[in-house]
């Protein structure tokens, strides 16, 4: 046995690494020889490709980041003012609690549900600060994985945000789908959605986009939401709302959160992810929240304790900068008012660009029906373009979007809408 | 403030017992605030490039052969915790096979209490302790540590504290690190450094990074989770970096591409404020010098409190030996007080410390030193 030891040691080290990837003879192999090169992120990778493009007419319609009519990032005035106020206070940099900034959490829940909501008044909820929308979804998914005993299945609308699937999967859940987008109409497949949802096994998790569905821009109408809530209630499904665009969709924060509030009113205790990346332009500050509507205050406290146990080994406690800005805005009447106007301004510009795009496509002589562009809502538009057409747009016109034909209308300006229309017409005529 | 000293704080405190925003940080924040060209756009998934490169440079050194050979990568993370978690998630997916959850992960006994949680939540099923603290001699149990490494299964992952071991404040000497490295090399053990106190421990960045750099020079591939919470006082901005040292550029690139996939489903991309502060500071010679000075201020105050406390205990003739107070390093000290003595300190003297007897040196001030020393003296003489 002793004689074999040294040889075994040498072999076992090599055996652990795939010998087919033979490294240069002199250098010992790496632990990572078998690690494959990962593909670029389907959404964020688009921006990275865009940055490398040297064409002066290039357009980035990939990631959902708002641009002003000059195509520039927009830092909201209300944000700048809040930042100045915060700087003047000269606060320390002590750790936040695991659940984050309490004033932010409270203000965030109130924004979503309305401050007169019975849930807020009774306190039968918990809200924790998270790393923007992604962090919120991950905390939520991990919470379900650990505590939702009834099912591993999460039903996403077809299609959904590309990152939903890997988030839930990495958290240990399984993904299923319900019909949502109708490619024939470029609109909502209401009948299909109802049909699928009515057949989902009871006590499954179902995810809804609260407003401004990503990637399609197709939202149910209020009457349709009512029927969806009814069937969710009937099938005893667990509703997970993802609200990344409150205020940004219609320009009205109450209108955009109507579906969430309706479900709760119907007695459905939802969980909710919120992001302030878009509606406050706080993208890189990573501001978000995760809320659980509970039976009562006691349940809320128990849930909160478990959320903290999940968060601690992820990143200990959240970053303060963005949450302080958001909280300042939400809780100062003047700033809040100014913020609401700025959000409406962003939403209005997007609606205007939708109108201009359709007008320009008509001018180009396109024979297609582009009404869906103006029917859809929010930052994104499902153009209906196919992957080959998207590729052509990128290769020939340096117009970047995701493969599914989704464009970020926020990236369109009055200066480039004509170019975009021409390009789309060229690849689709 | 003087009458209820809290020695359980996890952050630095001034001699007035107050939090301290580093002067260089205030300066840089002002600079950032005045720069109207800056916005709040998303950072890349792996973080701010200038932050990542400079953070790794701080850990590995200006003259690092690994950096020169372009086989170092950084992943900006949410604090040290975030860096540990991303590293752990990567190792669980890609180390020692594919998705091998059975690779043993060794954590020092004792260690920061969150280490265990991080690796468990990353999916590892076999978390073990390696001997570290010798309570009897109030020092490092090197023999036990080396034995545990010898008997650990090959390819086991070992979490090593780069300096200022938390909670004991007891670090291996340079010679002891060499012995540890030799065993780890022979047994193919993977070094995962946790570096939360670089600069804060001795007051010197290079000295506090000696162990990590030694391992790199010995040809190890390793991970180093760096936190800038303490040495920059940026606790709530969540600034961390996972430095990856690999055999060559190609391996590191592939590793980073997979790190992106992991990051994307946890936080998508990291927060910008803290990284901007650190990057701005590290890339400007004057600011860098000022930062090192600020760090030394903190480290020096801690060293002073250590020597003052020890001196008082010795002057009082407190039973036992107290040289460990000055031999230990960093924010924390394992006093060696037993549970009864700790209880006395808390209940009768209103001095808050951990049940383990761990104190945070930053909680000591010139105003409360006498009180703390005399209280320890009472506790030790009243209870054995």
PDB file of N, CA, C and O in Angstrom, chain B residues 79-122:
ATOM      1  N   UNK B  79     -19.429  43.118  -0.282  1.00  0.00           N
ATOM      2  CA  UNK B  79     -18.681  42.894   0.951  1.00  0.00           C
ATOM      3  C   UNK B  79     -17.917  41.585   0.907  1.00  0.00           C
ATOM      4  O   UNK B  79     -17.897  40.868  -0.095  1.00  0.00           O
ATOM      5  N   UNK B  80     -17.294  41.294   2.021  1.00  0.00           N
ATOM      6  CA  UNK B  80     -16.562  40.042   2.133  1.00  0.00           C
ATOM      7  C   UNK B  80     -17.495  38.846   2.068  1.00  0.00           C
ATOM      8  O   UNK B  80     -17.194  37.827   1.444  1.00  0.00           O
ATOM      9  N   UNK B  81     -18.678  38.998   2.676  1.00  0.00           N
ATOM     10  CA  UNK B  81     -19.662  37.917   2.644  1.00  0.00           C
ATOM     11  C   UNK B  81     -20.017  37.560   1.206  1.00  0.00           C
ATOM     12  O   UNK B  81     -20.032  36.387   0.828  1.00  0.00           O
ATOM     13  N   UNK B  82     -20.312  38.555   0.416  1.00  0.00           N
ATOM     14  CA  UNK B  82     -20.668  38.330  -0.980  1.00  0.00           C
ATOM     15  C   UNK B  82     -19.555  37.635  -1.739  1.00  0.00           C
ATOM     16  O   UNK B  82     -19.801  36.740  -2.537  1.00  0.00           O
ATOM     17  N   UNK B  83     -18.310  38.053  -1.467  1.00  0.00           N
ATOM     18  CA  UNK B  83     -17.167  37.442  -2.147  1.00  0.00           C
ATOM     19  C   UNK B  83     -17.032  35.973  -1.752  1.00  0.00           C
ATOM     20  O   UNK B  83     -16.769  35.104  -2.588  1.00  0.00           O
ATOM     21  N   UNK B  84     -17.227  35.688  -0.475  1.00  0.00           N
ATOM     22  CA  UNK B  84     -17.169  34.295  -0.013  1.00  0.00           C
ATOM     23  C   UNK B  84     -18.263  33.473  -0.684  1.00  0.00           C
ATOM     24  O   UNK B  84     -18.030  32.341  -1.122  1.00  0.00           O
ATOM     25  N   UNK B  85     -19.461  34.055  -0.761  1.00  0.00           N
ATOM     26  CA  UNK B  85     -20.594  33.313  -1.322  1.00  0.00           C
ATOM     27  C   UNK B  85     -20.407  33.030  -2.799  1.00  0.00           C
ATOM     28  O   UNK B  85     -20.653  31.908  -3.266  1.00  0.00           O
ATOM     29  N   UNK B  86     -19.952  34.006  -3.557  1.00  0.00           N
ATOM     30  CA  UNK B  86     -19.735  33.790  -4.989  1.00  0.00           C
ATOM     31  C   UNK B  86     -18.642  32.752  -5.194  1.00  0.00           C
ATOM     32  O   UNK B  86     -18.761  31.848  -6.026  1.00  0.00           O
ATOM     33  N   UNK B  87     -17.579  32.866  -4.400  1.00  0.00           N
ATOM     34  CA  UNK B  87     -16.501  31.880  -4.490  1.00  0.00           C
ATOM     35  C   UNK B  87     -16.997  30.491  -4.146  1.00  0.00           C
ATOM     36  O   UNK B  87     -16.688  29.509  -4.834  1.00  0.00           O
ATOM     37  N   UNK B  88     -17.806  30.392  -3.092  1.00  0.00           N
ATOM     38  CA  UNK B  88     -18.335  29.100  -2.671  1.00  0.00           C
ATOM     39  C   UNK B  88     -19.253  28.510  -3.735  1.00  0.00           C
ATOM     40  O   UNK B  88     -19.190  27.317  -4.042  1.00  0.00           O
ATOM     41  N   UNK B  89     -20.110  29.347  -4.311  1.00  0.00           N
ATOM     42  CA  UNK B  89     -21.020  28.873  -5.365  1.00  0.00           C
ATOM     43  C   UNK B  89     -20.222  28.352  -6.549  1.00  0.00           C
ATOM     44  O   UNK B  89     -20.571  27.334  -7.143  1.00  0.00           O
ATOM     45  N   UNK B  90     -19.142  29.063  -6.901  1.00  0.00           N
ATOM     46  CA  UNK B  90     -18.305  28.628  -8.019  1.00  0.00           C
ATOM     47  C   UNK B  90     -17.640  27.291  -7.703  1.00  0.00           C
ATOM     48  O   UNK B  90     -17.644  26.358  -8.514  1.00  0.00           O
ATOM     49  N   UNK B  91     -17.079  27.187  -6.516  1.00  0.00           N
ATOM     50  CA  UNK B  91     -16.386  25.955  -6.155  1.00  0.00           C
ATOM     51  C   UNK B  91     -17.343  24.771  -6.146  1.00  0.00           C
ATOM     52  O   UNK B  91     -16.999  23.676  -6.602  1.00  0.00           O
ATOM     53  N   UNK B  92     -18.551  24.990  -5.651  1.00  0.00           N
ATOM     54  CA  UNK B  92     -19.503  23.897  -5.626  1.00  0.00           C
ATOM     55  C   UNK B  92     -19.842  23.444  -7.047  1.00  0.00           C
ATOM     56  O   UNK B  92     -20.011  22.268  -7.331  1.00  0.00           O
ATOM     57  N   UNK B  93     -19.916  24.352  -7.985  1.00  0.00           N
ATOM     58  CA  UNK B  93     -20.250  23.975  -9.358  1.00  0.00           C
ATOM     59  C   UNK B  93     -19.072  23.386 -10.100  1.00  0.00           C
ATOM     60  O   UNK B  93     -19.234  22.464 -10.910  1.00  0.00           O
ATOM     61  N   UNK B  94     -17.865  23.940  -9.903  1.00  0.00           N
ATOM     62  CA  UNK B  94     -16.766  23.654 -10.806  1.00  0.00           C
ATOM     63  C   UNK B  94     -15.519  23.035 -10.193  1.00  0.00           C
ATOM     64  O   UNK B  94     -14.600  22.660 -10.942  1.00  0.00           O
ATOM     65  N   UNK B  95     -15.448  22.941  -8.880  1.00  0.00           N
ATOM     66  CA  UNK B  95     -14.219  22.440  -8.281  1.00  0.00           C
ATOM     67  C   UNK B  95     -14.305  20.949  -8.012  1.00  0.00           C
ATOM     68  O   UNK B  95     -15.342  20.459  -7.549  1.00  0.00           O
ATOM     69  N   UNK B  96     -13.225  20.234  -8.307  1.00  0.00           N
ATOM     70  CA  UNK B  96     -13.169  18.824  -7.951  1.00  0.00           C
ATOM     71  C   UNK B  96     -14.285  18.027  -8.625  1.00  0.00           C
ATOM     72  O   UNK B  96     -14.946  17.212  -8.007  1.00  0.00           O
ATOM     73  N   UNK B  97     -14.486  18.277  -9.902  1.00  0.00           N
ATOM     74  CA  UNK B  97     -15.564  17.621 -10.633  1.00  0.00           C
ATOM     75  C   UNK B  97     -16.627  18.642 -10.978  1.00  0.00           C
ATOM     76  O   UNK B  97     -16.419  19.840 -10.823  1.00  0.00           O
ATOM     77  N   UNK B  98     -17.752  18.183 -11.447  1.00  0.00           N
ATOM     78  CA  UNK B  98     -18.846  19.100 -11.754  1.00  0.00           C
ATOM     79  C   UNK B  98     -19.940  18.954 -10.718  1.00  0.00           C
ATOM     80  O   UNK B  98     -20.437  17.863 -10.493  1.00  0.00           O
ATOM     81  N   UNK B  99     -20.308  20.068 -10.095  1.00  0.00           N
ATOM     82  CA  UNK B  99     -21.354  20.065  -9.081  1.00  0.00           C
ATOM     83  C   UNK B  99     -21.105  19.023  -7.989  1.00  0.00           C
ATOM     84  O   UNK B  99     -22.005  18.261  -7.618  1.00  0.00           O
ATOM     85  N   UNK B 100     -19.871  19.000  -7.519  1.00  0.00           N
ATOM     86  CA  UNK B 100     -19.507  18.050  -6.469  1.00  0.00           C
ATOM     87  C   UNK B 100     -19.769  18.679  -5.093  1.00  0.00           C
ATOM     88  O   UNK B 100     -18.962  19.457  -4.583  1.00  0.00           O
ATOM     89  N   UNK B 101     -20.933  18.320  -4.521  1.00  0.00           N
ATOM     90  CA  UNK B 101     -21.297  18.920  -3.236  1.00  0.00           C
ATOM     91  C   UNK B 101     -20.623  18.218  -2.059  1.00  0.00           C
ATOM     92  O   UNK B 101     -20.790  18.621  -0.911  1.00  0.00           O
ATOM     93  N   UNK B 102     -19.891  17.144  -2.371  1.00  0.00           N
ATOM     94  CA  UNK B 102     -19.305  16.367  -1.267  1.00  0.00           C
ATOM     95  C   UNK B 102     -17.870  16.752  -0.937  1.00  0.00           C
ATOM     96  O   UNK B 102     -17.291  16.200   0.003  1.00  0.00           O
ATOM     97  N   UNK B 103     -17.284  17.657  -1.698  1.00  0.00           N
ATOM     98  CA  UNK B 103     -15.922  18.085  -1.361  1.00  0.00           C
ATOM     99  C   UNK B 103     -15.926  18.659   0.051  1.00  0.00           C
ATOM    100  O   UNK B 103     -16.711  19.553   0.356  1.00  0.00           O
ATOM    101  N   UNK B 104     -15.066  18.143   0.942  1.00  0.00           N
ATOM    102  CA  UNK B 104     -15.056  18.681   2.299  1.00  0.00           C
ATOM    103  C   UNK B 104     -14.585  20.130   2.319  1.00  0.00           C
ATOM    104  O   UNK B 104     -13.651  20.503   1.608  1.00  0.00           O
ATOM    105  N   UNK B 105     -15.266  20.937   3.125  1.00  0.00           N
ATOM    106  CA  UNK B 105     -14.873  22.328   3.333  1.00  0.00           C
ATOM    107  C   UNK B 105     -14.448  22.454   4.783  1.00  0.00           C
ATOM    108  O   UNK B 105     -15.235  22.156   5.696  1.00  0.00           O
ATOM    109  N   UNK B 106     -13.222  22.877   4.995  1.00  0.00           N
ATOM    110  CA  UNK B 106     -12.698  22.993   6.356  1.00  0.00           C
ATOM    111  C   UNK B 106     -12.685  24.448   6.812  1.00  0.00           C
ATOM    112  O   UNK B 106     -12.126  25.318   6.132  1.00  0.00           O
ATOM    113  N   UNK B 107     -13.277  24.648   7.978  1.00  0.00           N
ATOM    114  CA  UNK B 107     -13.346  25.987   8.569  1.00  0.00           C
ATOM    115  C   UNK B 107     -12.667  25.935   9.928  1.00  0.00           C
ATOM    116  O   UNK B 107     -12.845  24.963  10.670  1.00  0.00           O
ATOM    117  N   UNK B 108     -11.906  26.964  10.267  1.00  0.00           N
ATOM    118  CA  UNK B 108     -11.140  26.921  11.528  1.00  0.00           C
ATOM    119  C   UNK B 108     -12.071  26.860  12.738  1.00  0.00           C
ATOM    120  O   UNK B 108     -13.203  27.345  12.694  1.00  0.00           O
ATOM    121  N   UNK B 109     -11.547  26.264  13.788  1.00  0.00           N
ATOM    122  CA  UNK B 109     -12.312  26.169  15.033  1.00  0.00           C
ATOM    123  C   UNK B 109     -11.658  27.041  16.076  1.00  0.00           C
ATOM    124  O   UNK B 109     -10.591  26.706  16.591  1.00  0.00           O
ATOM    125  N   UNK B 110     -12.200  28.174  16.457  1.00  0.00           N
ATOM    126  CA  UNK B 110     -13.444  28.780  15.954  1.00  0.00           C
ATOM    127  C   UNK B 110     -13.217  29.606  14.699  1.00  0.00           C
ATOM    128  O   UNK B 110     -12.071  29.721  14.256  1.00  0.00           O
ATOM    129  N   UNK B 111     -14.282  30.120  14.158  1.00  0.00           N
ATOM    130  CA  UNK B 111     -14.145  31.029  13.014  1.00  0.00           C
ATOM    131  C   UNK B 111     -15.285  32.030  13.080  1.00  0.00           C
ATOM    132  O   UNK B 111     -16.124  31.981  13.981  1.00  0.00           O
ATOM    133  N   UNK B 112     -15.316  32.944  12.131  1.00  0.00           N
ATOM    134  CA  UNK B 112     -16.445  33.846  11.993  1.00  0.00           C
ATOM    135  C   UNK B 112     -17.677  32.988  11.826  1.00  0.00           C
ATOM    136  O   UNK B 112     -17.681  32.041  11.032  1.00  0.00           O
ATOM    137  N   UNK B 113     -18.750  33.292  12.557  1.00  0.00           N
ATOM    138  CA  UNK B 113     -19.880  32.363  12.605  1.00  0.00           C
ATOM    139  C   UNK B 113     -20.616  32.249  11.278  1.00  0.00           C
ATOM    140  O   UNK B 113     -21.347  31.299  11.050  1.00  0.00           O
ATOM    141  N   UNK B 114     -20.436  33.179  10.383  1.00  0.00           N
ATOM    142  CA  UNK B 114     -21.160  33.134   9.106  1.00  0.00           C
ATOM    143  C   UNK B 114     -20.479  32.251   8.060  1.00  0.00           C
ATOM    144  O   UNK B 114     -21.076  31.918   7.033  1.00  0.00           O
ATOM    145  N   UNK B 115     -19.227  31.865   8.289  1.00  0.00           N
ATOM    146  CA  UNK B 115     -18.520  31.043   7.299  1.00  0.00           C
ATOM    147  C   UNK B 115     -19.292  29.765   7.002  1.00  0.00           C
ATOM    148  O   UNK B 115     -19.508  29.389   5.848  1.00  0.00           O
ATOM    149  N   UNK B 116     -19.694  29.114   8.062  1.00  0.00           N
ATOM    150  CA  UNK B 116     -20.418  27.857   7.939  1.00  0.00           C
ATOM    151  C   UNK B 116     -21.647  27.999   7.059  1.00  0.00           C
ATOM    152  O   UNK B 116     -21.852  27.262   6.098  1.00  0.00           O
ATOM    153  N   UNK B 117     -22.446  29.003   7.391  1.00  0.00           N
ATOM    154  CA  UNK B 117     -23.682  29.295   6.672  1.00  0.00           C
ATOM    155  C   UNK B 117     -23.449  29.535   5.192  1.00  0.00           C
ATOM    156  O   UNK B 117     -24.213  29.079   4.340  1.00  0.00           O
ATOM    157  N   UNK B 118     -22.413  30.261   4.884  1.00  0.00           N
ATOM    158  CA  UNK B 118     -22.133  30.602   3.483  1.00  0.00           C
ATOM    159  C   UNK B 118     -21.926  29.334   2.672  1.00  0.00           C
ATOM    160  O   UNK B 118     -22.519  29.148   1.608  1.00  0.00           O
ATOM    161  N   UNK B 119     -21.104  28.426   3.195  1.00  0.00           N
ATOM    162  CA  UNK B 119     -20.791  27.221   2.430  1.00  0.00           C
ATOM    163  C   UNK B 119     -21.949  26.228   2.410  1.00  0.00           C
ATOM    164  O   UNK B 119     -22.185  25.549   1.415  1.00  0.00           O
ATOM    165  N   UNK B 120     -22.682  26.153   3.495  1.00  0.00           N
ATOM    166  CA  UNK B 120     -23.869  25.298   3.512  1.00  0.00           C
ATOM    167  C   UNK B 120     -24.871  25.787   2.481  1.00  0.00           C
ATOM    168  O   UNK B 120     -25.404  25.011   1.680  1.00  0.00           O
ATOM    169  N   UNK B 121     -25.126  27.089   2.474  1.00  0.00           N
ATOM    170  CA  UNK B 121     -26.099  27.638   1.536  1.00  0.00           C
ATOM    171  C   UNK B 121     -25.627  27.590   0.091  1.00  0.00           C
ATOM    172  O   UNK B 121     -26.438  27.640  -0.833  1.00  0.00           O
ATOM    173  N   UNK B 122     -24.318  27.475  -0.105  1.00  0.00           N
ATOM    174  CA  UNK B 122     -23.807  27.327  -1.473  1.00  0.00           C
ATOM    175  C   UNK B 122     -23.946  25.885  -1.940  1.00  0.00           C
ATOM    176  O   UNK B 122     -23.681  25.583  -3.099  1.00  0.00           O
TER     177      UNK B 122
END
